[in-house]
PDB file of C-alpha atoms in Angstrom:
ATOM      1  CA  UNK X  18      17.210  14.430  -6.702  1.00 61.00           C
ATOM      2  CA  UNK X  19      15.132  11.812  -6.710  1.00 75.00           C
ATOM      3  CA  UNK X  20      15.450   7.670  -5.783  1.00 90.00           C
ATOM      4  CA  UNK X  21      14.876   5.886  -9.321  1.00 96.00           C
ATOM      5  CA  UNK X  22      12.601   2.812  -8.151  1.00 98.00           C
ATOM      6  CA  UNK X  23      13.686   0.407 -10.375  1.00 97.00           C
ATOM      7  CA  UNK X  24      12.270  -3.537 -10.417  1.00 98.00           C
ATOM      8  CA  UNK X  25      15.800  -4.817  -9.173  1.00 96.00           C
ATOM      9  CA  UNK X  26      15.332  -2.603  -6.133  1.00 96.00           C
ATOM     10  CA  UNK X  27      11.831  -3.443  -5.635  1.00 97.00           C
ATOM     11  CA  UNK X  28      12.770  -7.375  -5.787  1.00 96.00           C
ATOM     12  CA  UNK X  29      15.844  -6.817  -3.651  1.00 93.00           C
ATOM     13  CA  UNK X  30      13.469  -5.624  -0.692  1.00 93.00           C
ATOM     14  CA  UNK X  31      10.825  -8.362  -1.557  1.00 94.00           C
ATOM     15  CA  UNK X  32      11.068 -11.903  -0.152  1.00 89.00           C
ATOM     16  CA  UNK X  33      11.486 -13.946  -3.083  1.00 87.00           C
ATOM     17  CA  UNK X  34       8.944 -17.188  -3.769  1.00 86.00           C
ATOM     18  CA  UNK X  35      10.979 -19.971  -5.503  1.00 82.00           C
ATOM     19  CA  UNK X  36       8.677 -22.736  -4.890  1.00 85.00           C
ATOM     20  CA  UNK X  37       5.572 -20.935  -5.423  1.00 90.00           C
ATOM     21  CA  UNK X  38       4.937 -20.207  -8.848  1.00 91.00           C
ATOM     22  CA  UNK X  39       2.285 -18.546  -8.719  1.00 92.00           C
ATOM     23  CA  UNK X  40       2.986 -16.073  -5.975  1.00 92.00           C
ATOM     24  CA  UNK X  41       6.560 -15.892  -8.018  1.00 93.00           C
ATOM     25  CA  UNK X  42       4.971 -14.534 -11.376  1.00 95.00           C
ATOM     26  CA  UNK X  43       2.281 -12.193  -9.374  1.00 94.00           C
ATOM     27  CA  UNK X  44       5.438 -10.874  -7.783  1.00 96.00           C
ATOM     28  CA  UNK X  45       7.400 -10.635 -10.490  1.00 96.00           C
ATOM     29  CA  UNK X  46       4.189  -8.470 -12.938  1.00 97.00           C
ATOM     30  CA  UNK X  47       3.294  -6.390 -10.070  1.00 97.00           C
ATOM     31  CA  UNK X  48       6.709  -5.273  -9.596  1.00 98.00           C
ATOM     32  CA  UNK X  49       7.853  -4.757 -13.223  1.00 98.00           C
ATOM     33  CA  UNK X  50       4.142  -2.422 -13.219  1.00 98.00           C
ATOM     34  CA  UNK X  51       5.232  -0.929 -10.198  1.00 98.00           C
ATOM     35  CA  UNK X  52       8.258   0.829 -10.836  1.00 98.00           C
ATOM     36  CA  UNK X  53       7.319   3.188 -13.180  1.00 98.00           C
ATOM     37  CA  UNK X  54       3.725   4.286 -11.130  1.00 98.00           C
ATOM     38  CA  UNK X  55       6.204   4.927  -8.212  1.00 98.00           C
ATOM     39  CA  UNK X  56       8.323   7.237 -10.104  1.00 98.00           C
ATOM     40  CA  UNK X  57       5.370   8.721 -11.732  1.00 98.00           C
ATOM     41  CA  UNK X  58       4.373   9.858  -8.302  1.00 98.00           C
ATOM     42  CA  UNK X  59       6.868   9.823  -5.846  1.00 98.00           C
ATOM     43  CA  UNK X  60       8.118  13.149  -6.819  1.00 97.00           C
ATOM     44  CA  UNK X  61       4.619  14.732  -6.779  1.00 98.00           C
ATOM     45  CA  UNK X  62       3.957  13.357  -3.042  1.00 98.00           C
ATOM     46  CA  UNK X  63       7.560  14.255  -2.109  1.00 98.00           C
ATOM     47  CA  UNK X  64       8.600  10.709  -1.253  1.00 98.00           C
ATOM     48  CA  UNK X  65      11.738  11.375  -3.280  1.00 97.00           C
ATOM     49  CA  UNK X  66      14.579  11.244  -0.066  1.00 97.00           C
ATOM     50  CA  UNK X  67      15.866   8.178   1.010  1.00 97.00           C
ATOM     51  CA  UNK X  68      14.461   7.781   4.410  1.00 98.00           C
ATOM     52  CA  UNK X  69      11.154   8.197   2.810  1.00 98.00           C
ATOM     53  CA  UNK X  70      11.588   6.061   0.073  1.00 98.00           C
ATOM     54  CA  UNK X  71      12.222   3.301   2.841  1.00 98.00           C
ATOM     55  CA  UNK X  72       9.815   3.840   4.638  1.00 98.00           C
ATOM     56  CA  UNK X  73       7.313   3.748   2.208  1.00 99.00           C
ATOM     57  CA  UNK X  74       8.458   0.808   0.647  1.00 98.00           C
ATOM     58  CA  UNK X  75       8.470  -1.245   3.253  1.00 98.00           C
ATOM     59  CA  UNK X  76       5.353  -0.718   4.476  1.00 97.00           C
ATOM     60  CA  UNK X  77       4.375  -1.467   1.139  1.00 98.00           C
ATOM     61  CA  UNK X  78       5.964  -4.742   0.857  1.00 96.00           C
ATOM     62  CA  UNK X  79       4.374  -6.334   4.146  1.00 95.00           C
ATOM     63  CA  UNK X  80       0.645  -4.748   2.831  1.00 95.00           C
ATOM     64  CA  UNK X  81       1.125  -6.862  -0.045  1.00 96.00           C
ATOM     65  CA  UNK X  82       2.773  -9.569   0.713  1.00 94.00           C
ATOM     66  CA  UNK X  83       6.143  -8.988  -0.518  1.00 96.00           C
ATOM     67  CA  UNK X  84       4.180  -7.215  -3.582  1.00 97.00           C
ATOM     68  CA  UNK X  85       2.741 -10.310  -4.409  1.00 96.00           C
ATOM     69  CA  UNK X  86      -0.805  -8.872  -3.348  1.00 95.00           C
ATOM     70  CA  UNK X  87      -3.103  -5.943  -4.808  1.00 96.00           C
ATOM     71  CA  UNK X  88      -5.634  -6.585  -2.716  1.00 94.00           C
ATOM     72  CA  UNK X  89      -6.665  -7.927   0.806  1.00 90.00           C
ATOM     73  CA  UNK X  90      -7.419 -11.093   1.703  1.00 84.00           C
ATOM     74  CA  UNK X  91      -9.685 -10.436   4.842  1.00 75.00           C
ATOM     75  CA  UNK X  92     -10.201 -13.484   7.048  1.00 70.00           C
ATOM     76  CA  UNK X  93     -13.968 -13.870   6.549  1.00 78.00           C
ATOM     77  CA  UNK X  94     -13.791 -12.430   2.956  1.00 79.00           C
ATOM     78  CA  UNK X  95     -14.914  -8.471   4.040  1.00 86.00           C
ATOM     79  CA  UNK X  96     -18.006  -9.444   6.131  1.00 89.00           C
ATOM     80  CA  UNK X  97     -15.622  -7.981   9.308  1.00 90.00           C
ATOM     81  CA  UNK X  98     -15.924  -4.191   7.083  1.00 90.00           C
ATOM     82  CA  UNK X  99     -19.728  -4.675   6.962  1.00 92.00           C
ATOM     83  CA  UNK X 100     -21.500  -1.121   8.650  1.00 93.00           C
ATOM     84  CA  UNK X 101     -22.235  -3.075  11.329  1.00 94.00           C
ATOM     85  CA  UNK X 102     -19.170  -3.695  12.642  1.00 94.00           C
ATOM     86  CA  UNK X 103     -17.173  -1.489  14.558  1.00 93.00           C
ATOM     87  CA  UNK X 104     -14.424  -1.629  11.474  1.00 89.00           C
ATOM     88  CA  UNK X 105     -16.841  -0.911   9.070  1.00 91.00           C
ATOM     89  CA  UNK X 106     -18.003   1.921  10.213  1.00 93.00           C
ATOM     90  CA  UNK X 107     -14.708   3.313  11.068  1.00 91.00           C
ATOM     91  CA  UNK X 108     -14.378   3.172   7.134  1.00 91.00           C
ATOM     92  CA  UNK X 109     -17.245   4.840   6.517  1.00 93.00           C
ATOM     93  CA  UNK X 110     -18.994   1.367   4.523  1.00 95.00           C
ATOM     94  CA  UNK X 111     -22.969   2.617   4.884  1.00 95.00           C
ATOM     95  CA  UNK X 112     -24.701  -0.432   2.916  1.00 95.00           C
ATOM     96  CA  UNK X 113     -24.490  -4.102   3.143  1.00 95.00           C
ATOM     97  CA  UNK X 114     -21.873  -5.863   0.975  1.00 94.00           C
ATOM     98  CA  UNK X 115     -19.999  -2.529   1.276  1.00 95.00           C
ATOM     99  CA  UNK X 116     -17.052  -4.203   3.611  1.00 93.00           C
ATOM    100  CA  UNK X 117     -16.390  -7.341   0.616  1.00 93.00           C
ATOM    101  CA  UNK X 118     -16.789  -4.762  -1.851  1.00 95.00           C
ATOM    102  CA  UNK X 119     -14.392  -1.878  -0.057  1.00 95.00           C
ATOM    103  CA  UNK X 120     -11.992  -4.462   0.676  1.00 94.00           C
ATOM    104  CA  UNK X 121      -8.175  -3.176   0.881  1.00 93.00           C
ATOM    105  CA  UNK X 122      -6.664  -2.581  -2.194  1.00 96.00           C
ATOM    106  CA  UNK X 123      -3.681  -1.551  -3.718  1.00 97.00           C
ATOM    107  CA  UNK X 124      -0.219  -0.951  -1.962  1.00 97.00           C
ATOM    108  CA  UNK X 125      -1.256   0.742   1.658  1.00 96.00           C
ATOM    109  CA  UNK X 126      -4.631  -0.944   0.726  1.00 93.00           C
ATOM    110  CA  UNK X 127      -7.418   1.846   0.641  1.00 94.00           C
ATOM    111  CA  UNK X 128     -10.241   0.253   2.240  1.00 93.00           C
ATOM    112  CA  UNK X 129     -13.994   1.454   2.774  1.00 94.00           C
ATOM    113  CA  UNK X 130     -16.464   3.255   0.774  1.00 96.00           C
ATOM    114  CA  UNK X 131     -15.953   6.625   2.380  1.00 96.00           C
ATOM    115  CA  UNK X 132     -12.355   6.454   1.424  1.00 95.00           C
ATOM    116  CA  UNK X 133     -13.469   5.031  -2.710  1.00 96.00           C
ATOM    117  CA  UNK X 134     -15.362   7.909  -2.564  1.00 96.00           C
ATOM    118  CA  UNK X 135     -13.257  10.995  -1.209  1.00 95.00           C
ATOM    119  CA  UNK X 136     -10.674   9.612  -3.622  1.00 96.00           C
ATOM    120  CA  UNK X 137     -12.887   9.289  -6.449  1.00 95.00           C
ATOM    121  CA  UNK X 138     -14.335  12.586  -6.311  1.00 96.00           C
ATOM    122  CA  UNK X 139     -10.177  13.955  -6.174  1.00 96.00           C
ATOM    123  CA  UNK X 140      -9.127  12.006  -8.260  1.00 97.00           C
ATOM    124  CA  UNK X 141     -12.138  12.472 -11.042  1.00 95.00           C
ATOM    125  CA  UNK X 142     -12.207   8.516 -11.719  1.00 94.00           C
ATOM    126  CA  UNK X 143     -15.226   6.319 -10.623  1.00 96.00           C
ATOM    127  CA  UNK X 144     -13.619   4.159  -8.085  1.00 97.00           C
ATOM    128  CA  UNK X 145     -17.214   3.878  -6.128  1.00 96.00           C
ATOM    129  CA  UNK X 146     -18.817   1.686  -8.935  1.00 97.00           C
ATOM    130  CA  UNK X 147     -15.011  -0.349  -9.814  1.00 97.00           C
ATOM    131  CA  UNK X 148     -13.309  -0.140  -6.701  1.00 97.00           C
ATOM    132  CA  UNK X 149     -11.229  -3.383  -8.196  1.00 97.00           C
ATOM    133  CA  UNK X 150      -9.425  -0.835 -10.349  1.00 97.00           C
ATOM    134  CA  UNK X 151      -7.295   0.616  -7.311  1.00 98.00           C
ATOM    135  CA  UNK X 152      -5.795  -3.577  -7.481  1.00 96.00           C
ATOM    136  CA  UNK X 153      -5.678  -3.753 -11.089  1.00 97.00           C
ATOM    137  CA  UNK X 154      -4.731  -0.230 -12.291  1.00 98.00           C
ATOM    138  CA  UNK X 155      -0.911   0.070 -11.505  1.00 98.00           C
ATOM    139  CA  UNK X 156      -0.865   4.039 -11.567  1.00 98.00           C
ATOM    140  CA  UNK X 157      -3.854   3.748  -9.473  1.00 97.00           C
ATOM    141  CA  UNK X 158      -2.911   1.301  -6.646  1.00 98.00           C
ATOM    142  CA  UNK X 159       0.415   3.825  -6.254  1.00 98.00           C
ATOM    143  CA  UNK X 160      -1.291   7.006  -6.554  1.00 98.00           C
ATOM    144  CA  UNK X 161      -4.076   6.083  -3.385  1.00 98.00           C
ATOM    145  CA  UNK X 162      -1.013   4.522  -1.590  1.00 98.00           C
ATOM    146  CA  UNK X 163       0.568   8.081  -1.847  1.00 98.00           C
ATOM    147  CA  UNK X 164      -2.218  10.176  -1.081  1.00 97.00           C
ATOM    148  CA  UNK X 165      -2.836   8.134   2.239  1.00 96.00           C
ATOM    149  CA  UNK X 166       0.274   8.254   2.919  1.00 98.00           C
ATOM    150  CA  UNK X 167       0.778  12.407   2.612  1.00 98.00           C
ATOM    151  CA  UNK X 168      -2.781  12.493   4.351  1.00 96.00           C
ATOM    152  CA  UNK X 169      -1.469  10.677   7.590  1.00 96.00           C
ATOM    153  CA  UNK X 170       1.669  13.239   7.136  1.00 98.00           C
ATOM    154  CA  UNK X 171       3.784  10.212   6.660  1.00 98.00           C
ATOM    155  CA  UNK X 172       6.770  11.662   5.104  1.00 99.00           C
ATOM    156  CA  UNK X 173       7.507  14.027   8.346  1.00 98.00           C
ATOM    157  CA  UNK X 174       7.576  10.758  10.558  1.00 99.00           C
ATOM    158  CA  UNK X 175       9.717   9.205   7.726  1.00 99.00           C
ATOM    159  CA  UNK X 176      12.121  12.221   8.178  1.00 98.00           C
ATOM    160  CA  UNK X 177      12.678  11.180  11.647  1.00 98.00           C
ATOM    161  CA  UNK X 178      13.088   7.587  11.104  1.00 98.00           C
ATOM    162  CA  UNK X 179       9.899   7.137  13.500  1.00 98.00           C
ATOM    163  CA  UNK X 180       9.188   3.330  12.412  1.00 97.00           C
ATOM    164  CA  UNK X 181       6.349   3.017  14.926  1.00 96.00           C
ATOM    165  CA  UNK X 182       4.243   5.544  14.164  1.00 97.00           C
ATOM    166  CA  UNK X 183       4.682   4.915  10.509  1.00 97.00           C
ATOM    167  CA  UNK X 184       3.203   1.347  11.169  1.00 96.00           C
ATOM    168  CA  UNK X 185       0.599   2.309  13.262  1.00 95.00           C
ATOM    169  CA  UNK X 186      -1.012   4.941  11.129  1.00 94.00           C
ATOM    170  CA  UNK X 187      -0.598   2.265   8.216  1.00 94.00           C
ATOM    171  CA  UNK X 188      -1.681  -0.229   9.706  1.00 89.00           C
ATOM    172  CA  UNK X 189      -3.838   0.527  12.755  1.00 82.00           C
ATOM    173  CA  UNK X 190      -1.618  -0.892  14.995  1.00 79.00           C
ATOM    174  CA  UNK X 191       1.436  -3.256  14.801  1.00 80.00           C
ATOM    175  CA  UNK X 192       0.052  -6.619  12.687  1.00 83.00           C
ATOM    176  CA  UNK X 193       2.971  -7.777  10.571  1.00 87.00           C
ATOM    177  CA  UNK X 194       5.519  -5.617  12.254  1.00 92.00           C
ATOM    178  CA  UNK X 195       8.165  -7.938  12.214  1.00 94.00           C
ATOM    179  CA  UNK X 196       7.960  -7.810   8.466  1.00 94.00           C
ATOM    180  CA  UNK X 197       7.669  -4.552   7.837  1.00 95.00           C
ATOM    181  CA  UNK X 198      10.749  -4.222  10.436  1.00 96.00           C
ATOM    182  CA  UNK X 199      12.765  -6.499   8.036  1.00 96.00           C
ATOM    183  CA  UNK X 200      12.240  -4.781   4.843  1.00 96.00           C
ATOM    184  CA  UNK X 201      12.805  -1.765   5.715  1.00 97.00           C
ATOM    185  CA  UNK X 202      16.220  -3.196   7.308  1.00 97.00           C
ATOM    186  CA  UNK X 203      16.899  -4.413   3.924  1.00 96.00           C
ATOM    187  CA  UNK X 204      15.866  -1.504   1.743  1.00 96.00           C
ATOM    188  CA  UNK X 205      18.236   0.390   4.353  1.00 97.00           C
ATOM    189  CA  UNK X 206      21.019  -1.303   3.201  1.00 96.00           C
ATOM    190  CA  UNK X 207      20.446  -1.307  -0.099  1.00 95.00           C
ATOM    191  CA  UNK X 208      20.115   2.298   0.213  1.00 95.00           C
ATOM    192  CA  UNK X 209      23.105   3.178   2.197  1.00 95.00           C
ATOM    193  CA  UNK X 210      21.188   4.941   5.118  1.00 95.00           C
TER     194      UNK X 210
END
């Protein structure tokens, strides 16, 4: 059966932001929007045991900040995805201004315009042309996070509780694994595994 993501579990993994306002309500939207896309399609990417569930959450809650987050904030605003760069080509960005527009976005943040466009064409939606839609589209922003995350054969390294190589295919190597090491310590507990 199933884990029902609901908003308290989401929020129980989270860091909370008291002082901050506005991260606060971002956090507090995103996850109410959240919850259902995740048990929309969890089940259909079979991230429906607990182990999974963890794992997928937590690297989901470091990518964006505690869900506070949609989209990247790359340190000189996507110009290190342009095709020139090493990074950009790796994504498959062809055209200049593809790395700001290709930025990361939604919860494992899909980033590059090779990976806008295989999902586009699988998913039948025109994420090429409004790539801000995989940020602003709930259902979206889940639904790439999920099919990245069953391309990478996450869910088998899940399985076996294999935390590194989770984060590395995530994430490209270990940036914010302290983080991601914490969440998924407290959506462990919460859980009961």
């Amino acid at each position: 059966m199933a884990i029902q993501i609901t908003p308290e579990l989401l929020h129980s993994i989270a860091l909370p932001y008291r002082s901050n306002l506005q991260k606060r309500d971002a956090q507090n939207a995103n996850i109410q929007a959240l919850a259902p896309a995740m048990n929309c399609w969890f089940p259909t990417y079979h991230i429906t045991t607990k182990l999974r569930v963890a794992h997928f959450l937590a690297q989901s809650c470091a990518e964006t900040a505690d869900f506070t987050a949609m989209t990247e904030y790359p340190a000189r605003g996507g110009k290190e995805y342009e095709p020139d760069t090493r990074a950009g080509q790796r994504v498959g960005n062809h055209f200049p201004g593809d790395g700001p527009k290709y930025i990361g976005r939604g919860l494992l943040h899909l980033t590059g315009r090779d990976n806008y466009l295989k999902l586009s064409q699988k998913f039948e939606e025109n994420l090429i042309d409004y790539p801000e839609r995989v940020a602003s589209e709930y259902s979206l922003a889940v639904r790439t996070a999920c099919e990245f995350w069953d391309s990478k054969g996450l869910n088998s390294y899940a399985d076996l509780d294999d935390f590194d190589t989770i984060t590395y295919r995530v994430n490209g190597g270990h940036n914010g694994k302290e983080q991601r090491e914490q969440a998924l310590r407290r959506i462990k507990k919460i859980l009961h595994i």
